[in-house]
XYZ file of C-alpha atoms in Angstrom:
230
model
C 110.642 187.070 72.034
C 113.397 187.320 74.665
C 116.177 185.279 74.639
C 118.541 185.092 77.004
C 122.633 184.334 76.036
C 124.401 183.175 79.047
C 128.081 183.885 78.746
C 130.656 180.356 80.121
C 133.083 180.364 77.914
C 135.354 181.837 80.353
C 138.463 179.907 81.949
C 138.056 181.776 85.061
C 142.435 181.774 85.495
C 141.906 184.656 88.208
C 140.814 182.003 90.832
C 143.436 179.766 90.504
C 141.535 176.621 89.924
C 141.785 173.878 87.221
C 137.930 174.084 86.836
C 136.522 177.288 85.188
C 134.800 179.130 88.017
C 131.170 178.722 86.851
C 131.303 175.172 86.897
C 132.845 174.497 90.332
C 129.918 173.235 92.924
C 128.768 175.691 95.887
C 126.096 174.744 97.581
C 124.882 171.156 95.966
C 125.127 172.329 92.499
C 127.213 173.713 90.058
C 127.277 178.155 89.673
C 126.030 177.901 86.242
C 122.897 176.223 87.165
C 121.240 178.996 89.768
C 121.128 181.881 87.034
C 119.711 179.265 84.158
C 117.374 178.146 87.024
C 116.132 181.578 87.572
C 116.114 182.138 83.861
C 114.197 178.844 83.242
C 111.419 179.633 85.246
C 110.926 183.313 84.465
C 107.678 183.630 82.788
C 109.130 186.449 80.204
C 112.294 184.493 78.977
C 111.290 182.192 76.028
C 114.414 180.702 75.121
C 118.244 180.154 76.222
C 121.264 180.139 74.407
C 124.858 179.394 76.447
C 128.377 180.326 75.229
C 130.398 177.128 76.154
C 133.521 175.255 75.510
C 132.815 172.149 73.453
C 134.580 169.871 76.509
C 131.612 171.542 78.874
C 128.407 170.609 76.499
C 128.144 167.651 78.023
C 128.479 168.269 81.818
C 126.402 171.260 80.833
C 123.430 169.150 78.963
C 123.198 166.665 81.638
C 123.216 169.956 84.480
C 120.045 171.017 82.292
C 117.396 168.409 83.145
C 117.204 170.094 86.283
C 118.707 173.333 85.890
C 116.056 174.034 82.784
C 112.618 173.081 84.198
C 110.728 174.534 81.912
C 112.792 173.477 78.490
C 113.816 176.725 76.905
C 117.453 175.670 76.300
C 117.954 176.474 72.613
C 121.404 175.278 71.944
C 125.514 175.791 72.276
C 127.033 178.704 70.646
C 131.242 178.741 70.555
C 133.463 180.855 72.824
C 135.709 183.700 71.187
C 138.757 184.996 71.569
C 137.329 187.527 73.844
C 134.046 188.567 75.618
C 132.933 189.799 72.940
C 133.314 187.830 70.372
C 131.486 185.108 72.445
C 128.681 187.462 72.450
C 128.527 187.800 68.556
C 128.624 184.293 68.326
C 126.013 184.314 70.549
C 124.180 186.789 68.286
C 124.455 185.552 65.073
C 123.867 181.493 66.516
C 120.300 183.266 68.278
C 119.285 185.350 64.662
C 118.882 181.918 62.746
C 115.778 181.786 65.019
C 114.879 185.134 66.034
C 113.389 188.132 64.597
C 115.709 191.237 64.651
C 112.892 193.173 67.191
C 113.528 190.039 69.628
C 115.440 191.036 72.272
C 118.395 189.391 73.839
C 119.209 189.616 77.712
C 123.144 189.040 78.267
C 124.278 187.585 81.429
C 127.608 185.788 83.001
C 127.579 182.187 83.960
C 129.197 183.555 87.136
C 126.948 185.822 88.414
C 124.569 183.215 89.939
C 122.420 185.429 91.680
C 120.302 187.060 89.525
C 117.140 188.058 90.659
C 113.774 187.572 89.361
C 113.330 191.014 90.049
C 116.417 192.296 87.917
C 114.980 190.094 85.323
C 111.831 191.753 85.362
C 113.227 195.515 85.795
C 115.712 194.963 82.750
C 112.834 193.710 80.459
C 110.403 196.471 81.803
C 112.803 198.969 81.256
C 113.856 198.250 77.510
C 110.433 199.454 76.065
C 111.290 202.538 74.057
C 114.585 202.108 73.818
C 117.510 200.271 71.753
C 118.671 198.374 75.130
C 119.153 198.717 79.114
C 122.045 198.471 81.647
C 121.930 198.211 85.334
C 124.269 200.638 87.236
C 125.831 200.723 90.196
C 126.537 204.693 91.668
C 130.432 205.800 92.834
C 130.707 205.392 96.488
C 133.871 206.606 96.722
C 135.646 210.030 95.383
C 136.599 208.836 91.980
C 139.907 210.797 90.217
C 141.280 210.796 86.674
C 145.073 209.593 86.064
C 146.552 209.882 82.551
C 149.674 208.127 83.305
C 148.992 206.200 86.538
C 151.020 207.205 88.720
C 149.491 211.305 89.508
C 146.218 212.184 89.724
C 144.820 214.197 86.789
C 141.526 215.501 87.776
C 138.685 215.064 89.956
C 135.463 213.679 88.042
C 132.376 214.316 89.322
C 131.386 211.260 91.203
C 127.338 211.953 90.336
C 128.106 211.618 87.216
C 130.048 208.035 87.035
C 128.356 204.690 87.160
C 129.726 201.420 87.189
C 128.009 199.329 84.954
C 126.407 195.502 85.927
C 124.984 192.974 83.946
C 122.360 191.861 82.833
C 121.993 193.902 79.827
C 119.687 193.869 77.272
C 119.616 194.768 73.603
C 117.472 194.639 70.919
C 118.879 191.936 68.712
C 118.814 193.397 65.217
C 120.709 196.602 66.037
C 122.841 194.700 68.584
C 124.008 192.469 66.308
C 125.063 195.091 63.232
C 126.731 197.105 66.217
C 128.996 194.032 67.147
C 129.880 193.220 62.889
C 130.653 197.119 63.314
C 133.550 196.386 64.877
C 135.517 193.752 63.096
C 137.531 192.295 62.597
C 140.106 193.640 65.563
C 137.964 196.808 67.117
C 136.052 194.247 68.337
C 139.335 192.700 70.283
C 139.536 195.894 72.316
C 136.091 195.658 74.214
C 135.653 195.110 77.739
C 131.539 195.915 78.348
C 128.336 193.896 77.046
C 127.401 197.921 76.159
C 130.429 199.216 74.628
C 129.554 198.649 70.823
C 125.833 199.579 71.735
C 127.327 203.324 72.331
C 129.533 203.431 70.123
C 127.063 202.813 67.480
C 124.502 205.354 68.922
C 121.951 202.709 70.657
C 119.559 204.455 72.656
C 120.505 202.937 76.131
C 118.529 203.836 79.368
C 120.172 203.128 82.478
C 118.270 201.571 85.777
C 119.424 200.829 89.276
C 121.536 197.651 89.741
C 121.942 194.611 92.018
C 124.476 194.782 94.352
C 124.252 191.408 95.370
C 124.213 190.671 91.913
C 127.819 190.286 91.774
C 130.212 188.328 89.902
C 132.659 185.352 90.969
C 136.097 186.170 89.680
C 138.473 185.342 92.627
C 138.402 183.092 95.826
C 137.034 186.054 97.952
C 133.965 186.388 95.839
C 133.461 182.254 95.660
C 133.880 182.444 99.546
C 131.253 185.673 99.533
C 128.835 183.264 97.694
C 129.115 180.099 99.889
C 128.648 182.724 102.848
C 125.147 183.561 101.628
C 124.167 179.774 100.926
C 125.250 178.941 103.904
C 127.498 176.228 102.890
């Protein structure tokens, strides 16, 4: 079974705007609904689970009855304090109907355009392994700064990758790697694959999207109505 746990419990403060980023209308419809679309009709995702603020359920059920064509919205799960925590809720809300083999595909509410493709790839890719992140190479040189303010070293930019989601882990393990970490480890976390690693997940890497990108400030909202074309 693959679930997948789309992350909008966010406030989305960055862009300046009274209504949290993923639920502000470009292009006809709100940004949550294209990546639940694409979800919905992908033939390898069985169910959905969305991290949401009680005050969105609503908006959010009524977006469903188009946004979810082919019904695999499974229910609400709470936001936490952090990313992270959202996720574990997430976890723990999709175990009380999942087997710990099932395998849960984490993606943001603002990242509307996920591919089909990416969807496919991720779930492909996950076979033999504990989980799987898209990555993104270095473009540019990429130093190391201890303090901030001086450069430190020079990494090796073939060797640094800037990690994307979706991601996808195995549920079971996921979910004891997340309860690894509280109660304030937890707090400290700022990527999906964080407590996969540091609990010694067997993660293979494939290429990411680069139009997969997420909404976080005006520029990328502008970036997005661009490509619609509205």
């Amino acid at each position: 079974m693959n679930i997948a746990l789309i992350l909008s419990g966010g406030t989305g403060l960055r862009l300046g705007s009274e209504t949290p980023k993923q639920y502000l209308e470009v292009g006809g419809r709100p940004v949550i609904c294209y990546s639940i679309e694409t979800l919905s009709v992908h033939e390898e995702i069985d169910a959905i689970q969305i991290v949401a603020d009680p005050a969105w359920r609503g908006q959010i059920g009524f977006w469903l009855e188009s946004a979810d064509p082919m019904g695999k919205f499974r229910g609400f799960s709470a936001p936490g304090e952090n990313r992270q925590l959202s996720i574990l809720h997430g976890l723990e809300d999709i175990q009380k109907y999942a087997a710990d083999p099932d395998r849960v595909f984490v993606h943001d509410a603002a990242r509307p355009l996920l591919s089909v493709r990416q969807i496919s790839d991720c779930l492909a890719a996950v076979e033999g392994h504990d989980g799987v992140v898209p990555v993104l190479p270095m473009k540019d040189t990429v130093y190391l700064s201890t303090d901030g303010k001086r450069v430190t070293s020079l990494l090796k930019r073939n060797e640094i990758f800037a990690g994307q989601a979706p991601e996808v882990f195995l549920l079971g393990k996921y979910l004891e790697a997340n309860r690894q970490l509280l109660p304030e480890r937890i707090l400290q976390i700022n990527g999906s694959t964080e407590p996969a690693i540091l609990a010694g997940m067997d993660m293979a890497m494939i290429p990411g999207d680069e139009g997969n990108f997420k909404i976080t400030t005006r520029n990328d909202l502008e970036r997005f109505r661009q490509i619609l074309g509205s």
